[in-house]
Amino acid sequence: MGKVQENIVTVLDVGSAKTCVLVLDVNEHGFQYRGHGVRESRGTRKGQIVDLEKATAAIQKAVEDAEAIAQIPIERGVVGVAGPHIRGINSQGGIALGQRAREVTKEDVKMAVERARSIPLPADREVLHLLPQEFMIDEQNGVHDPAGMMARSLEVRVHVVTAAQSSTQNVVTALNRAGIHVDDAVFEPLACADAVLRSDEREAGVVLADIGAGSTDVIVYYEGAVVHTAVVPVGGDHFTNDIAIGLPTPLSEAEKIKKQFGCALVTRIPEPNEVEVPSVGDRPSRLMSQRLLGEVLEPRTRELFEIMRDHLRQAGVLDFCNAGLVLTGGGSRLNSISEIAEDVLRKPVRLGVPASLTSMPSELAEMEYSSVIGLALYAYRARILQGQQEQGLGSKLKGLFARRGN
């Protein structure tokens, strides 16, 4: 059993809309799809668990589905975390190496990073990731790996991603109750970037916005490093609620109408177009102008990107984003959402479709699965780094916490 598990990577995305489990086969040549399970999420809201029993049941069902396809028991995995409780902060730290220049060791690098990590945090917050941006030796900036170089002082700039301990622990507890040992917890946009961003975009400066059901998770890269992370408290569920109230119609019908007929830009909708809208209660359905639906969706879409623009500007990173904005996640499927984003942010925008894995079913190559595919790529890369202890630094800095079952 142990040997089988060594050749398997399992990742879990417990979102507000869906719970997804993805299993990979790993060997010396790489990895390929082995199985997956997807179930509607229960007991979660805005990326956080609000009913442990319902969340656990949804996870168990998704795991059972994945086990049936993969033909192996799933005992452990890497889980994605996201939601409004996530906070990112930039920090800096360093050490003196002595009066005379000497060779920088890997232990020196580790010590400098630990100094940068030493920031005061509230009691309920924990460090999820420690992401080095650049090292500085003496007066020289922009060093990516200082080990082996000569210097008298070593400094490092890092981006620290923190999470509410209780929110993260609730996810871990739900998985433990579903019989899954959690090896690592990963901030989802960091993983998502592996699935949808190109290396030249990360260098030039890019915003990745993962529009989920409960919120929109944001990560900004510049010169290949993470410079900012944030969560905008607007997601696909807000669009659905607006439709349910504005038309009005039951929530379940509002979700269907959004997916089938939704368009973020009113002027893109032909005037004669009509949509059948089920009524609340037992009243008959009625035909309504599709433009009325657009008039509900366009203000909410503009609000999402205005909040994002103002936040990025306030954080001082909007001008770094020369490659513009990449949208992914289920919420990014809304027609004309890219046009609104370009209009508000005045930046180029593209949709981020996840990279396809070998042998993966085509239905997973969609934007709502960017997070779980990114988690798979991230977990695989972490597994490789762990197996390369002689390279040391990457393994030590991947900044993931081991989680132990209850």
Coordinates of C-alpha atoms in Angstrom, one line a residue:
M1 CA 0.0 0.0 0.0
G2 CA 2.8 2.5 1.0
K3 CA 4.6 1.9 -2.3
V4 CA 1.4 2.6 -4.3
Q5 CA 0.8 5.9 -2.4
E6 CA 4.4 7.0 -3.1
N7 CA 3.7 7.0 -6.8
I8 CA 0.4 8.9 -6.4
V9 CA -0.3 12.6 -5.9
T10 CA -3.8 13.6 -4.8
V11 CA -5.1 17.1 -4.5
L12 CA -8.4 18.5 -3.2
D13 CA -10.2 21.8 -4.0
V14 CA -12.9 22.4 -1.5
G15 CA -14.7 25.4 -3.0
S16 CA -17.9 27.2 -2.3
A17 CA -19.6 25.7 -5.4
K18 CA -17.9 22.4 -5.9
T19 CA -15.5 19.9 -4.2
C20 CA -13.0 18.4 -6.6
V21 CA -10.5 15.6 -6.0
L22 CA -7.8 14.9 -8.6
V23 CA -5.4 11.9 -8.6
L24 CA -2.1 11.7 -10.6
D25 CA 0.1 8.8 -11.4
V26 CA 3.8 9.8 -10.8
N27 CA 6.8 8.0 -12.2
E28 CA 10.4 8.9 -13.3
H29 CA 9.1 10.2 -16.7
G30 CA 6.6 12.6 -15.2
F31 CA 2.9 12.3 -14.3
Q32 CA -0.5 11.6 -15.8
Y33 CA -4.2 11.7 -14.9
R34 CA -5.4 8.7 -12.8
G35 CA -8.9 9.7 -11.7
H36 CA -11.1 12.5 -10.3
G37 CA -14.3 13.1 -8.5
V38 CA -16.5 16.3 -8.4
R39 CA -19.5 16.9 -6.1
E40 CA -21.5 20.0 -5.3
S41 CA -20.1 21.6 -2.2
R42 CA -22.2 21.6 1.0
G43 CA -21.5 23.5 4.2
T44 CA -19.1 26.0 2.7
R45 CA -19.6 29.7 2.1
K46 CA -17.2 32.3 0.7
G47 CA -14.4 29.8 0.7
Q48 CA -14.8 28.9 4.4
I49 CA -16.5 25.9 6.1
V50 CA -19.7 26.8 8.0
D51 CA -21.1 23.3 8.5
L52 CA -18.5 20.7 9.2
E53 CA -20.8 17.7 8.8
K54 CA -22.1 18.7 5.4
A55 CA -18.6 19.7 4.1
T56 CA -17.2 16.3 5.2
A57 CA -20.0 14.4 3.4
A58 CA -19.4 16.3 0.1
I59 CA -15.6 15.6 0.4
Q60 CA -16.3 11.9 1.1
K61 CA -18.5 11.6 -2.0
A62 CA -15.9 13.3 -4.2
V63 CA -13.2 11.1 -2.8
E64 CA -15.3 7.9 -3.4
D65 CA -15.9 9.0 -7.0
A66 CA -12.1 9.6 -7.6
E67 CA -11.3 6.2 -5.9
A68 CA -13.7 4.4 -8.2
I69 CA -12.0 5.8 -11.3
A70 CA -8.4 5.6 -10.0
Q71 CA -9.0 2.1 -8.6
I72 CA -6.9 2.9 -5.5
P73 CA -7.8 4.0 -1.9
I74 CA -7.1 7.7 -1.3
E75 CA -5.5 8.2 2.1
R76 CA -3.7 11.6 1.9
G77 CA -3.5 14.7 -0.2
V78 CA -2.7 18.3 -0.7
V79 CA -5.6 20.8 -0.2
G80 CA -6.1 24.3 -1.6
V81 CA -7.1 27.1 0.7
A82 CA -8.6 30.5 -0.4
G83 CA -11.2 33.0 0.8
P84 CA -11.3 36.4 2.5
H85 CA -9.3 35.3 5.5
I86 CA -6.1 35.2 3.4
R87 CA -3.7 38.1 3.8
G88 CA -0.4 38.9 2.0
I89 CA 2.4 41.1 3.2
N90 CA 5.9 42.0 1.9
S91 CA 8.7 41.7 4.4
Q92 CA 12.5 42.1 4.4
G93 CA 15.3 40.6 6.6
G94 CA 19.0 40.0 6.5
I95 CA 22.2 39.0 8.3
A96 CA 25.7 40.3 8.5
L97 CA 28.3 37.8 7.3
G98 CA 31.4 39.5 8.8
Q99 CA 34.0 42.3 8.3
R100 CA 35.4 40.5 5.2
A101 CA 33.5 39.1 2.3
R102 CA 33.0 35.4 2.5
E103 CA 31.1 32.7 0.6
V104 CA 27.3 32.7 1.2
T105 CA 26.2 29.3 2.4
K106 CA 22.7 27.7 2.1
E107 CA 22.4 28.0 5.9
D108 CA 23.1 31.8 5.6
V109 CA 20.3 32.0 3.0
K110 CA 17.9 30.1 5.3
M111 CA 18.8 32.3 8.3
A112 CA 18.1 35.5 6.2
V113 CA 14.7 34.2 5.1
E114 CA 13.9 33.3 8.7
R115 CA 14.7 36.9 9.7
A116 CA 12.3 38.1 7.0
R117 CA 9.7 35.7 8.3
S118 CA 9.8 37.1 11.8
I119 CA 6.9 39.5 11.6
P120 CA 4.4 40.1 14.4
L121 CA 1.2 38.2 13.6
P122 CA -2.1 38.1 15.5
A123 CA -2.7 35.0 17.6
D124 CA -5.1 33.4 15.1
R125 CA -2.9 33.9 12.0
E126 CA -0.3 31.5 10.6
V127 CA 2.2 31.7 7.8
L128 CA 1.0 29.6 4.8
H129 CA 3.8 30.5 2.3
L130 CA 7.1 32.3 2.4
L131 CA 7.9 33.4 -1.1
P132 CA 11.4 34.9 -1.8
Q133 CA 11.3 37.9 -4.3
E134 CA 14.9 38.8 -4.5
F135 CA 18.2 38.6 -2.5
M136 CA 20.6 41.5 -2.0
I137 CA 24.3 40.9 -1.3
D138 CA 26.1 44.0 -0.1
E139 CA 24.8 46.7 -2.5
Q140 CA 23.8 44.3 -5.3
N141 CA 20.0 43.8 -5.9
G142 CA 18.2 41.3 -8.0
V143 CA 20.1 38.2 -7.0
H144 CA 18.0 35.0 -7.3
D145 CA 20.3 32.4 -5.7
P146 CA 23.1 33.9 -3.6
A147 CA 24.6 30.6 -2.4
G148 CA 28.2 30.4 -3.3
M149 CA 28.6 34.2 -4.0
M150 CA 31.0 36.4 -2.0
A151 CA 29.5 39.0 0.3
R152 CA 29.7 40.8 3.7
S153 CA 25.9 41.1 4.1
L154 CA 22.9 39.2 2.9
E155 CA 19.3 40.5 2.7
V156 CA 16.1 39.1 1.3
R157 CA 12.8 40.4 0.3
V158 CA 9.9 38.0 0.7
H159 CA 6.1 37.9 0.2
V160 CA 4.4 36.3 3.2
V161 CA 1.0 34.7 2.7
T162 CA -0.9 34.3 6.0
A163 CA -4.2 32.6 6.8
A164 CA -6.7 32.5 9.6
Q165 CA -5.6 29.4 11.6
S166 CA -9.2 28.5 12.4
S167 CA -10.4 28.6 8.8
T168 CA -7.5 26.5 7.6
Q169 CA -7.9 24.1 10.4
N170 CA -11.6 23.6 9.7
V171 CA -10.7 22.5 6.1
V172 CA -8.1 20.1 7.5
T173 CA -10.5 18.7 10.1
A174 CA -13.2 18.1 7.4
L175 CA -10.7 16.2 5.4
N176 CA -9.4 14.2 8.4
R177 CA -13.1 13.3 9.2
A178 CA -13.4 12.1 5.6
G179 CA -10.4 9.8 6.1
I180 CA -7.8 12.0 4.4
H181 CA -4.5 13.0 5.9
V182 CA -3.5 16.5 4.8
D183 CA 0.1 16.7 3.8
D184 CA 0.1 20.4 2.7
A185 CA -2.2 23.4 2.5
V186 CA -1.6 25.7 -0.5
F187 CA -2.9 29.2 -1.4
E188 CA -5.0 28.3 -4.5
P189 CA -3.9 31.2 -6.8
L190 CA -0.3 30.3 -6.2
A191 CA -1.1 26.8 -7.5
C192 CA -3.5 28.1 -10.2
A193 CA -0.6 30.2 -11.6
D194 CA 1.2 26.9 -12.5
A195 CA -1.8 25.9 -14.7
V196 CA -2.5 29.2 -16.5
L197 CA 0.3 31.7 -16.5
R198 CA 3.2 31.8 -18.9
S199 CA 6.8 32.5 -17.7
D200 CA 7.1 35.7 -19.9
E201 CA 3.9 37.1 -18.2
R202 CA 5.4 36.5 -14.8
E203 CA 8.5 38.3 -15.8
A204 CA 6.7 41.3 -17.4
G205 CA 4.2 41.7 -14.6
V206 CA 0.8 40.1 -14.5
V207 CA -2.4 39.8 -12.3
L208 CA -4.0 36.5 -12.0
A209 CA -7.7 36.7 -10.9
D210 CA -9.3 33.4 -10.0
I211 CA -13.1 34.2 -9.9
G212 CA -14.7 31.5 -7.7
A213 CA -18.2 31.2 -6.4
G214 CA -17.6 33.0 -3.1
S215 CA -14.7 35.4 -3.8
T216 CA -12.1 36.4 -6.3
D217 CA -8.5 35.4 -5.4
V218 CA -5.8 37.6 -6.8
I219 CA -2.0 37.1 -7.1
V220 CA 0.4 39.5 -8.8
Y221 CA 3.8 38.5 -10.3
Y222 CA 6.6 40.8 -11.4
E223 CA 10.1 39.8 -12.5
G224 CA 9.1 36.2 -11.9
A225 CA 8.3 36.7 -8.2
V226 CA 5.1 37.1 -6.2
V227 CA 4.8 40.8 -5.2
H228 CA 1.2 40.9 -4.0
T229 CA -1.8 38.6 -3.0
A230 CA -5.3 39.6 -2.1
V231 CA -8.9 38.5 -2.0
V232 CA -11.8 40.5 -3.5
P233 CA -15.0 39.6 -1.7
V234 CA -17.1 39.3 -4.9
G235 CA -17.6 36.0 -6.7
G236 CA -20.0 34.2 -9.0
D237 CA -22.6 33.7 -6.3
H238 CA -23.0 37.5 -6.0
F239 CA -23.9 37.5 -9.8
T240 CA -26.4 34.7 -9.2
N241 CA -28.0 36.4 -6.2
D242 CA -28.4 39.7 -8.2
I243 CA -30.3 37.8 -11.0
A244 CA -32.5 36.0 -8.4
I245 CA -33.5 39.3 -6.9
G246 CA -33.5 41.4 -10.1
L247 CA -35.7 39.2 -12.3
P248 CA -36.9 37.7 -9.8
T249 CA -36.5 33.9 -9.9
P250 CA -35.3 31.0 -7.6
L251 CA -31.6 30.9 -7.0
S252 CA -31.2 27.5 -8.8
E253 CA -32.9 28.9 -11.9
A254 CA -30.8 32.2 -11.6
E255 CA -27.6 30.1 -11.8
K256 CA -28.9 28.3 -14.9
I257 CA -29.9 31.5 -16.6
K258 CA -26.5 33.1 -15.8
K259 CA -24.6 30.2 -17.4
Q260 CA -26.8 29.9 -20.4
F261 CA -27.8 33.5 -21.2
G262 CA -25.6 35.8 -19.0
C263 CA -23.6 38.6 -20.7
A264 CA -21.6 41.2 -18.8
L265 CA -22.0 43.9 -21.5
V266 CA -25.5 45.1 -22.3
T267 CA -24.6 46.5 -25.7
R268 CA -23.4 43.0 -26.8
I269 CA -27.0 41.6 -26.5
P270 CA -29.3 41.9 -29.5
E271 CA -32.4 43.9 -28.6
P272 CA -35.0 41.4 -29.7
N273 CA -33.5 38.5 -27.6
E274 CA -35.8 37.1 -24.9
V275 CA -35.2 34.7 -22.1
E276 CA -37.8 32.4 -20.3
V277 CA -37.6 33.2 -16.6
P278 CA -39.2 30.8 -14.1
S279 CA -41.1 32.6 -11.4
V280 CA -40.9 32.3 -7.6
G281 CA -43.6 30.1 -6.1
D282 CA -46.1 28.4 -8.4
R283 CA -46.7 31.4 -10.7
P284 CA -46.1 30.7 -14.5
S285 CA -42.8 31.5 -16.2
R286 CA -42.5 34.7 -18.2
L287 CA -40.5 35.9 -21.2
M288 CA -38.1 38.8 -20.4
S289 CA -35.7 40.8 -22.5
Q290 CA -32.1 39.3 -22.3
R291 CA -30.9 42.9 -22.0
L292 CA -32.7 43.2 -18.7
L293 CA -30.4 40.3 -17.5
G294 CA -27.4 42.2 -18.9
E295 CA -28.5 45.3 -16.9
V296 CA -28.4 43.2 -13.8
L297 CA -24.9 41.6 -14.5
E298 CA -23.0 44.6 -16.0
P299 CA -23.0 46.8 -12.8
R300 CA -21.8 43.8 -10.6
T301 CA -19.1 43.0 -13.2
R302 CA -17.9 46.6 -13.2
E303 CA -17.9 46.6 -9.4
L304 CA -15.7 43.5 -9.2
F305 CA -13.0 45.1 -11.4
E306 CA -13.3 48.5 -9.9
I307 CA -12.6 47.0 -6.4
M308 CA -9.7 45.1 -7.9
R309 CA -8.3 48.1 -9.7
D310 CA -8.5 50.3 -6.6
H311 CA -6.9 47.7 -4.5
L312 CA -4.0 47.1 -6.9
R313 CA -3.5 50.8 -7.2
Q314 CA -3.5 51.3 -3.4
A315 CA -1.0 48.4 -3.1
G316 CA 1.3 50.1 -5.6
V317 CA 1.4 47.1 -8.0
L318 CA -1.1 48.1 -10.8
D319 CA 1.7 49.9 -12.8
F320 CA 3.8 46.7 -12.7
C321 CA 1.3 44.7 -14.6
N322 CA 2.6 45.2 -18.1
A323 CA 1.2 41.8 -19.3
G324 CA -2.2 42.8 -18.0
L325 CA -4.8 40.5 -16.4
V326 CA -5.5 36.8 -16.7
L327 CA -8.9 35.7 -15.7
T328 CA -9.7 32.1 -14.6
G329 CA -12.1 30.2 -12.4
G330 CA -15.8 29.4 -13.1
G331 CA -16.8 33.0 -12.8
S332 CA -14.7 34.0 -15.7
R333 CA -16.9 32.1 -18.1
L334 CA -19.4 35.0 -18.1
N335 CA -19.7 36.3 -21.7
S336 CA -17.9 39.7 -22.3
I337 CA -16.3 39.7 -18.8
S338 CA -12.9 40.3 -20.4
E339 CA -14.2 43.5 -22.2
I340 CA -15.4 45.0 -18.9
A341 CA -12.1 44.1 -17.2
E342 CA -10.1 45.8 -20.0
D343 CA -12.4 48.9 -19.9
V344 CA -12.0 49.3 -16.1
L345 CA -8.3 48.3 -15.6
R346 CA -7.0 49.7 -18.9
K347 CA -4.9 46.7 -19.3
P348 CA -4.9 43.7 -21.8
V349 CA -7.0 40.8 -20.5
R350 CA -7.1 37.1 -21.5
L351 CA -8.9 34.1 -20.3
G352 CA -6.7 31.5 -18.6
V353 CA -7.6 27.9 -19.6
P354 CA -5.6 25.3 -17.6
A355 CA -2.9 23.2 -19.1
S356 CA -4.2 19.7 -20.0
L357 CA -2.6 16.7 -18.1
T358 CA -1.8 13.5 -20.0
S359 CA -4.8 11.2 -20.2
M360 CA -7.1 13.8 -18.6
P361 CA -10.7 13.8 -19.7
S362 CA -11.5 16.9 -21.8
E363 CA -14.3 18.1 -19.4
L364 CA -11.6 19.0 -16.9
A365 CA -9.8 21.4 -19.4
E366 CA -12.1 24.2 -18.3
M367 CA -11.5 27.4 -16.3
E368 CA -13.5 26.2 -13.3
Y369 CA -10.8 23.4 -12.8
S370 CA -7.8 25.7 -13.1
S371 CA -7.3 25.6 -9.3
V372 CA -7.4 21.8 -8.9
I373 CA -5.1 21.3 -12.0
G374 CA -2.8 23.9 -10.6
L375 CA -2.7 22.2 -7.3
A376 CA -1.8 18.9 -9.1
L377 CA 1.1 20.6 -10.9
Y378 CA 2.2 22.4 -7.7
A379 CA 2.1 19.2 -5.6
Y380 CA 4.0 17.3 -8.3
R381 CA 6.7 20.0 -8.4
A382 CA 6.9 20.0 -4.6
R383 CA 7.3 16.2 -4.6
I384 CA 10.2 16.5 -7.1
L385 CA 11.9 19.2 -5.0
Q386 CA 11.6 17.0 -1.9
G387 CA 13.4 14.3 -3.8
Q388 CA 16.3 16.6 -4.7
Q389 CA 17.6 17.4 -1.2
E390 CA 21.1 18.2 -2.6
Q391 CA 19.5 21.3 -4.2
G392 CA 18.3 22.2 -0.7
L393 CA 17.0 25.7 -1.1
G394 CA 13.9 25.0 -3.2
S395 CA 12.8 22.3 -0.8
K396 CA 13.4 24.5 2.3
L397 CA 11.6 27.6 0.9
K398 CA 8.5 26.1 -0.6
G399 CA 6.8 27.3 2.6
L400 CA 4.2 24.6 3.1
F401 CA 3.0 23.4 6.4
A402 CA 2.7 19.7 7.1
R403 CA -0.8 18.9 8.6
R404 CA -1.3 16.1 10.9
G405 CA -4.6 14.2 11.3
N406 CA -6.6 14.4 14.4

